[in-house]
mmCIF file of C-alpha atoms in Angstrom:
data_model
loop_
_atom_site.group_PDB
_atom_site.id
_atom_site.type_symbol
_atom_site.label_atom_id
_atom_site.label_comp_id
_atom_site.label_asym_id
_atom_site.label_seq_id
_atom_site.Cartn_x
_atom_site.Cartn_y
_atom_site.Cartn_z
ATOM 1 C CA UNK A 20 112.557 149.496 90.977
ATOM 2 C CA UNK A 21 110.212 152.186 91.894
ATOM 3 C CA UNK A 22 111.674 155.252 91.036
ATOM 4 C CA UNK A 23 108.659 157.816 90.267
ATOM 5 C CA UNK A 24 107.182 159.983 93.176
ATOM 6 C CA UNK A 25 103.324 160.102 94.234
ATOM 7 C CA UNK A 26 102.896 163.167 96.447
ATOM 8 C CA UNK A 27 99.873 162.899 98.433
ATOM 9 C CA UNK A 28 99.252 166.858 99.865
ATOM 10 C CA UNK A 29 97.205 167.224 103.204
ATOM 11 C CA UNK A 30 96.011 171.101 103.817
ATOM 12 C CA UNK A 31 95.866 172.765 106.763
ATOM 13 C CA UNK A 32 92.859 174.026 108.831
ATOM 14 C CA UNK A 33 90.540 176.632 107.438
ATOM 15 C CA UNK A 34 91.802 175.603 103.603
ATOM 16 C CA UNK A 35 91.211 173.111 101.282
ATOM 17 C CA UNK A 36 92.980 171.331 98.386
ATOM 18 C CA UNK A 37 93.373 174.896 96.338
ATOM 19 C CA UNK A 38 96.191 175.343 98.402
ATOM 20 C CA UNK A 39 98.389 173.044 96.092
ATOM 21 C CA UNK A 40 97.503 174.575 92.909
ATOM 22 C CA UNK A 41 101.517 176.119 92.804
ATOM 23 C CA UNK A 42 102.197 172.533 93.014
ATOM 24 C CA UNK A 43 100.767 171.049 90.160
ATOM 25 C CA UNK A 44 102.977 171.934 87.406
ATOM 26 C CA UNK A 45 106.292 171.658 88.820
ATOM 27 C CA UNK A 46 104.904 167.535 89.883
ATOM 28 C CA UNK A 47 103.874 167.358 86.291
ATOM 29 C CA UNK A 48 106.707 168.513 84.559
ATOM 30 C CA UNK A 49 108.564 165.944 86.794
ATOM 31 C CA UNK A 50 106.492 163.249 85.960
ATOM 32 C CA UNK A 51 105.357 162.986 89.791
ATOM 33 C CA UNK A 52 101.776 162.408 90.972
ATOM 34 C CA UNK A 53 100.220 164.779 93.030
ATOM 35 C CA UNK A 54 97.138 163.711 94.659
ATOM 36 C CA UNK A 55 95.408 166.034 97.512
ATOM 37 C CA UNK A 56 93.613 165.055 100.190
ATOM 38 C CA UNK A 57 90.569 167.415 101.091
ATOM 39 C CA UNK A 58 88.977 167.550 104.359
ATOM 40 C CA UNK A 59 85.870 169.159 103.194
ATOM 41 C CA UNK A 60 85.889 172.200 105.428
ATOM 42 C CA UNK A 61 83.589 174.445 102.457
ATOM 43 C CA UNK A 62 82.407 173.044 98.617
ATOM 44 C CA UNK A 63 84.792 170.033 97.842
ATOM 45 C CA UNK A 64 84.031 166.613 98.833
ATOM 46 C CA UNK A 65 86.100 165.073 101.323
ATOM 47 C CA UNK A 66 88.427 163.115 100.112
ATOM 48 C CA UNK A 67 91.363 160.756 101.087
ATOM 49 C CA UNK A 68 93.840 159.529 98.748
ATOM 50 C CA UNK A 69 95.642 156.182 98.801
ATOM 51 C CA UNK A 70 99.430 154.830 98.458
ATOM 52 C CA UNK A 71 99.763 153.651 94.618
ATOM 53 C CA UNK A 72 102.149 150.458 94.826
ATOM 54 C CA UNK A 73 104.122 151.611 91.570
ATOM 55 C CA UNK A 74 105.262 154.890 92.929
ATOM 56 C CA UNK A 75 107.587 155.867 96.024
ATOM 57 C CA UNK A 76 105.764 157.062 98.341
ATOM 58 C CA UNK A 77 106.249 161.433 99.534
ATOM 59 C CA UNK A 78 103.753 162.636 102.260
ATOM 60 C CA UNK A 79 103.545 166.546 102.141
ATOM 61 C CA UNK A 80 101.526 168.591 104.904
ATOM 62 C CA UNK A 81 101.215 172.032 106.149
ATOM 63 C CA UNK A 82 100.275 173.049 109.412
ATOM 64 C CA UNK A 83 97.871 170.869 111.119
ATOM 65 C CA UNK A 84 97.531 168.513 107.853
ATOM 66 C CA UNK A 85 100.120 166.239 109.736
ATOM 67 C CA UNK A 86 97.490 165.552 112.383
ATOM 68 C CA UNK A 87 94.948 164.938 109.580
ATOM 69 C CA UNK A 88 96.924 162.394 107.875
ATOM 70 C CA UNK A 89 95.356 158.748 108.139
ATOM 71 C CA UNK A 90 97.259 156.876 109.961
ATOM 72 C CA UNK A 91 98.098 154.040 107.275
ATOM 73 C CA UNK A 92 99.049 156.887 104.856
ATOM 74 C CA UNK A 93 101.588 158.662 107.482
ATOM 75 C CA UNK A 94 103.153 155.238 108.552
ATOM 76 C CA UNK A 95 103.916 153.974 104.722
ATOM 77 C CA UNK A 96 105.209 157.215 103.406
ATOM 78 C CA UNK A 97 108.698 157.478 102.070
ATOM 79 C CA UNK A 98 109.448 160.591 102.471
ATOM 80 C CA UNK A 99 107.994 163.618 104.592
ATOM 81 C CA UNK A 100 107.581 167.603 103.907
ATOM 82 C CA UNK A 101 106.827 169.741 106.887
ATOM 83 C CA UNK A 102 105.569 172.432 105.708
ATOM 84 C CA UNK A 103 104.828 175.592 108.358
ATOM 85 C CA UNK A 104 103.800 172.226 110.638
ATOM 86 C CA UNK A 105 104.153 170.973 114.808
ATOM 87 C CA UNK A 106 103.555 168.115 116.249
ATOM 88 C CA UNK A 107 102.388 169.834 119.571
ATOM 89 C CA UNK A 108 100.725 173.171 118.552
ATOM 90 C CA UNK A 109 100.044 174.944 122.244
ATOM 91 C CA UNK A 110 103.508 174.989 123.796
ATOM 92 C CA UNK A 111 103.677 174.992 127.682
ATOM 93 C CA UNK A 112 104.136 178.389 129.998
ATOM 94 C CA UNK A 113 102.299 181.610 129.182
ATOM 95 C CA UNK A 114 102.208 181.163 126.050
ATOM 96 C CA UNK A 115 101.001 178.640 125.812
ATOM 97 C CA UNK A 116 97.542 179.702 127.584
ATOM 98 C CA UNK A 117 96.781 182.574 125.536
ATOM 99 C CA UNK A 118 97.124 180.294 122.317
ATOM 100 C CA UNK A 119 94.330 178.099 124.292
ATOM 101 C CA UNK A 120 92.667 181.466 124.934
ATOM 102 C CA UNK A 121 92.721 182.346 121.381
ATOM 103 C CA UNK A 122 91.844 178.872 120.375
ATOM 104 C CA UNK A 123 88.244 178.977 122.195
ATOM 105 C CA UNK A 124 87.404 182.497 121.155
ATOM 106 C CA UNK A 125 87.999 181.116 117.815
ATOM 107 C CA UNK A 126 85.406 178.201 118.584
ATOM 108 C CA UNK A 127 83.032 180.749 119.936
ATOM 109 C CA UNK A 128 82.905 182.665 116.649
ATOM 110 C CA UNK A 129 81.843 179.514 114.686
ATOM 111 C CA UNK A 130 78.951 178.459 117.091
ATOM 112 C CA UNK A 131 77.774 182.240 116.986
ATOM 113 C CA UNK A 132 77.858 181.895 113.208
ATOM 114 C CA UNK A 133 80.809 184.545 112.743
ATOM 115 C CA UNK A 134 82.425 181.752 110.732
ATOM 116 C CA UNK A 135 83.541 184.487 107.518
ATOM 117 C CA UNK A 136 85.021 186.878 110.091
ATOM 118 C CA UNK A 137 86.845 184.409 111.911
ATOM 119 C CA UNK A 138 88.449 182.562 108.600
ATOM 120 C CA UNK A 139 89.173 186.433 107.186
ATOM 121 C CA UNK A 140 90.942 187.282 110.904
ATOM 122 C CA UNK A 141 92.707 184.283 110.719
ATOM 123 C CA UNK A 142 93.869 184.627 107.008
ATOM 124 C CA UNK A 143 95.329 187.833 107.421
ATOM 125 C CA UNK A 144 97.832 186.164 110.254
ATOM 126 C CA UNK A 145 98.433 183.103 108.437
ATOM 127 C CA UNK A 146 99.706 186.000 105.406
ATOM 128 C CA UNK A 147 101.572 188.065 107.574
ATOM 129 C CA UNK A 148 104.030 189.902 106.871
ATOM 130 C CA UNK A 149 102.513 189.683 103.287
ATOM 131 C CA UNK A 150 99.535 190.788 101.997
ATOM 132 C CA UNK A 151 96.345 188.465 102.253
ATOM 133 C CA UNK A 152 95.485 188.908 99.264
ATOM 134 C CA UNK A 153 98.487 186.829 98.255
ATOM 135 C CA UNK A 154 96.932 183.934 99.607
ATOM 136 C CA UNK A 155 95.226 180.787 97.813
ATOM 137 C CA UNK A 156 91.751 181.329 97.999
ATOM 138 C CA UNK A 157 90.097 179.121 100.699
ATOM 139 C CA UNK A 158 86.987 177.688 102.644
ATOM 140 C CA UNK A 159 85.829 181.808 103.130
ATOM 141 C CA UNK A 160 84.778 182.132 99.544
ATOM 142 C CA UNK A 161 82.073 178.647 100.043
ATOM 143 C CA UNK A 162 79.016 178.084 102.304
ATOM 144 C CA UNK A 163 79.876 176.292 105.238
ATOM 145 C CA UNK A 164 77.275 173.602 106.007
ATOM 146 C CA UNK A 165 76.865 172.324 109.409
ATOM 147 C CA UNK A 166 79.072 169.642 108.805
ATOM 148 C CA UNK A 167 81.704 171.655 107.465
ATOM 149 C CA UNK A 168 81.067 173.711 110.927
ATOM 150 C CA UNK A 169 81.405 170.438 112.951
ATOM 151 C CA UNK A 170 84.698 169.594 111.266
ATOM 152 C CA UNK A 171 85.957 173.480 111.862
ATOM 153 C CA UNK A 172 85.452 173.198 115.263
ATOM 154 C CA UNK A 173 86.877 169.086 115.303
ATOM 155 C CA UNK A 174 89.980 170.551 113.862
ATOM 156 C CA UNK A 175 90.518 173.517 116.392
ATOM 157 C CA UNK A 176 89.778 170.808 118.921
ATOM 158 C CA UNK A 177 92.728 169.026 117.654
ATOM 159 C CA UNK A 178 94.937 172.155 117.405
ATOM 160 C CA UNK A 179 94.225 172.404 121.126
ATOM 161 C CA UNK A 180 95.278 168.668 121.980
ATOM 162 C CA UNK A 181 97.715 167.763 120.007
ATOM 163 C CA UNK A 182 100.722 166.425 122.191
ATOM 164 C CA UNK A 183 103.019 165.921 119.774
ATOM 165 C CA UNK A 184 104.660 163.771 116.517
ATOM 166 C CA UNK A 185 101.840 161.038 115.670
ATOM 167 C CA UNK A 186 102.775 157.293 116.500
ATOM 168 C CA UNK A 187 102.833 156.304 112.931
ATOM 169 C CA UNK A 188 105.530 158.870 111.763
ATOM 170 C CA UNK A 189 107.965 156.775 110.163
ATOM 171 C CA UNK A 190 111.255 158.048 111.782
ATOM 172 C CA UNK A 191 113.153 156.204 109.004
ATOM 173 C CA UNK A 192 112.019 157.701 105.969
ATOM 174 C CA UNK A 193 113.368 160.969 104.385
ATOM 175 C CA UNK A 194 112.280 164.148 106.488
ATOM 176 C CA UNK A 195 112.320 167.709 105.533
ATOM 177 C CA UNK A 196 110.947 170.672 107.557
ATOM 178 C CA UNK A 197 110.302 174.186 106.051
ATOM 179 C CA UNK A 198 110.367 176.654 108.604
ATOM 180 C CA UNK A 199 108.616 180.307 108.517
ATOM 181 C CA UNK A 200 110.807 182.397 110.638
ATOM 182 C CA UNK A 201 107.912 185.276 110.668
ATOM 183 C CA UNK A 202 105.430 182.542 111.298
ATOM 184 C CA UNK A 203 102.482 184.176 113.257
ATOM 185 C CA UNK A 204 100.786 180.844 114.016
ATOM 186 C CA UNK A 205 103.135 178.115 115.080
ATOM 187 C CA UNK A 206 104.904 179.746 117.841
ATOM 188 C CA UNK A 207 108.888 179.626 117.829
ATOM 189 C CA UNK A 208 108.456 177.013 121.150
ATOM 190 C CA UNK A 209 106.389 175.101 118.946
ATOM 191 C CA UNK A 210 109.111 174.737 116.205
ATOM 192 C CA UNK A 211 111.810 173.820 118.052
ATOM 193 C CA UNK A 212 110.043 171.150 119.396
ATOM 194 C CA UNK A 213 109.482 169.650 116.480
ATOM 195 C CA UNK A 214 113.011 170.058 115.502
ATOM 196 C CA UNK A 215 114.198 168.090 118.380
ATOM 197 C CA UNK A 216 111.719 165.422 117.938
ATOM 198 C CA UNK A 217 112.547 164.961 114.355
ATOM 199 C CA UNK A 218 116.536 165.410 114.885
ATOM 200 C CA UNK A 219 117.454 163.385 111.661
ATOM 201 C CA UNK A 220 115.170 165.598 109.410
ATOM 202 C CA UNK A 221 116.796 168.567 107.362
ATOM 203 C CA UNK A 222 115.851 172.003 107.644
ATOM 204 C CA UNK A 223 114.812 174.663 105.692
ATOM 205 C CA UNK A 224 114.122 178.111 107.221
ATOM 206 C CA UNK A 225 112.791 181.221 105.039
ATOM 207 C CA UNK A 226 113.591 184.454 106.639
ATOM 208 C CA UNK A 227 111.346 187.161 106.508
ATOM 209 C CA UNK A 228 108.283 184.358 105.095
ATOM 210 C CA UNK A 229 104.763 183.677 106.871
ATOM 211 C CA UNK A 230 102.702 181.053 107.863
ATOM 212 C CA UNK A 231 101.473 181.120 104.690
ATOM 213 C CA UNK A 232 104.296 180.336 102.803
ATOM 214 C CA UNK A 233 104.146 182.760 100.380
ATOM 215 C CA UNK A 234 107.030 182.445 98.368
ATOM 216 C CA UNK A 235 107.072 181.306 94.176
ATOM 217 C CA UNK A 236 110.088 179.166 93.966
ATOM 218 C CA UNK A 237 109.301 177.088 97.427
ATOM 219 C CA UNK A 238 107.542 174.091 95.079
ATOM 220 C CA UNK A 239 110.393 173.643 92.945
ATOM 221 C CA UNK A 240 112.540 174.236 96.307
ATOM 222 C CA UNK A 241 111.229 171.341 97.965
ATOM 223 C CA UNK A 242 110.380 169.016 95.187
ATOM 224 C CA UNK A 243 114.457 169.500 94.030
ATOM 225 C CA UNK A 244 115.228 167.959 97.471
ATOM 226 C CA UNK A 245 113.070 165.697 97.179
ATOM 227 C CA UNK A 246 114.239 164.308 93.858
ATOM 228 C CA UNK A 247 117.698 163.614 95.689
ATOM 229 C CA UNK A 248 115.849 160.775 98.098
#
């Protein structure tokens, strides 16, 4: 019977696999395997991980990490963490136009080569209300080669067309989504869509928490749950 957990842990855009470095020692002192996917936005190579056939099988993704899942990874996981995530990211109505507003002035600043000032803009909101420099470092501190520009831009393409939960999701596994409730990037429309879509999954909402997630005992949090499943 398999009974140990391999996490695989997709970022978000604008970050890379240093975003799970709070997660490493509460999977090891478990006995879990985390394993990170990188997209290879700055320095690290890209990298996709792959299902072991010894462990069970826990997906975990912030933001738009759910939309750069492989396909074959999402379908056979387990267990799902939400983490700060959507499945559609621009909601409909006015708001929804000013996020696709936002969302080209954003691809603007990378072909104009204002790439640092865009990823420090767009740190500060993903912080918010905390400080910034609580943060994980990410893809601002690393030269961004063309590529890594190409996927940047990609990526906020996909923000922009997202339409909702991927095909693969496997509505029968385990599903938990952590909420921000002072989230400054997935907009309140945005969540409870999600939240209907995925009606089964549990819920977690932090009051008073970011985008960002900043908050020391959210690993331990979520990997308790998921030690019940």
């Amino acid at each position: 019977m398999k009974m140990t957990w391999q996490l695989i842990a997709v970022h978000g855009w604008g970050s890379d696999q240093r975003y799970w470095q709070s997660w490493r020692k509460p999977c090891k002192q478990r006995g879990w395997l985390l394993e990170c996917f990188e997209r290879g936005y700055g320095g690290f190579k890209e990298n996709s991980p792959e299902w072991k056939s010894s462990y069970k099988h826990a997906l975990i993704v912030n933001s738009l990490g759910l939309h750069l899942t492989p396909s074959k990874i999402l379908a056979k996981s387990d267990a799902v963490i939400l983490l700060a995530s959507f499945g559609k990211f621009v909601p409909e109505g006015s708001d929804g136009r000013n996020m696709q507003i936002a969302l080209k002035a954003m691809a603007q600043k990378i072909e104009i080569g204002k790439i640092r000032e865009l990823l420090e803009e767009f740190r500060e909101k993903v912080a918010a209300p905390q400080p910034v420099d609580y943060l994980p470092a990410g893809v601002e501190d690393q030269e961004i080669s063309e590529i890594g520009k190409m996927k940047l831009l990609n990526d906020l393409s996909l923000l922009a067309k997202c339409n909702g939960i991927p095909k693969e999701f496997p509505h029968n596994s385990a599903v938990l989504i952590v909420e921000a409730e002072e989230d400054k990037i997935v907009l309140e429309a945005s969540r409870a869509q999600m939240r209907k879509n995925l009606n089964k999954a549990e819920i977690i909402k932090l009051d008073g928490i970011g985008h960002g997630l900043l908050m020391p005992t959210l690993p331990d949090m979520v990997l308790d749950w998921l030690g019940k499943q």
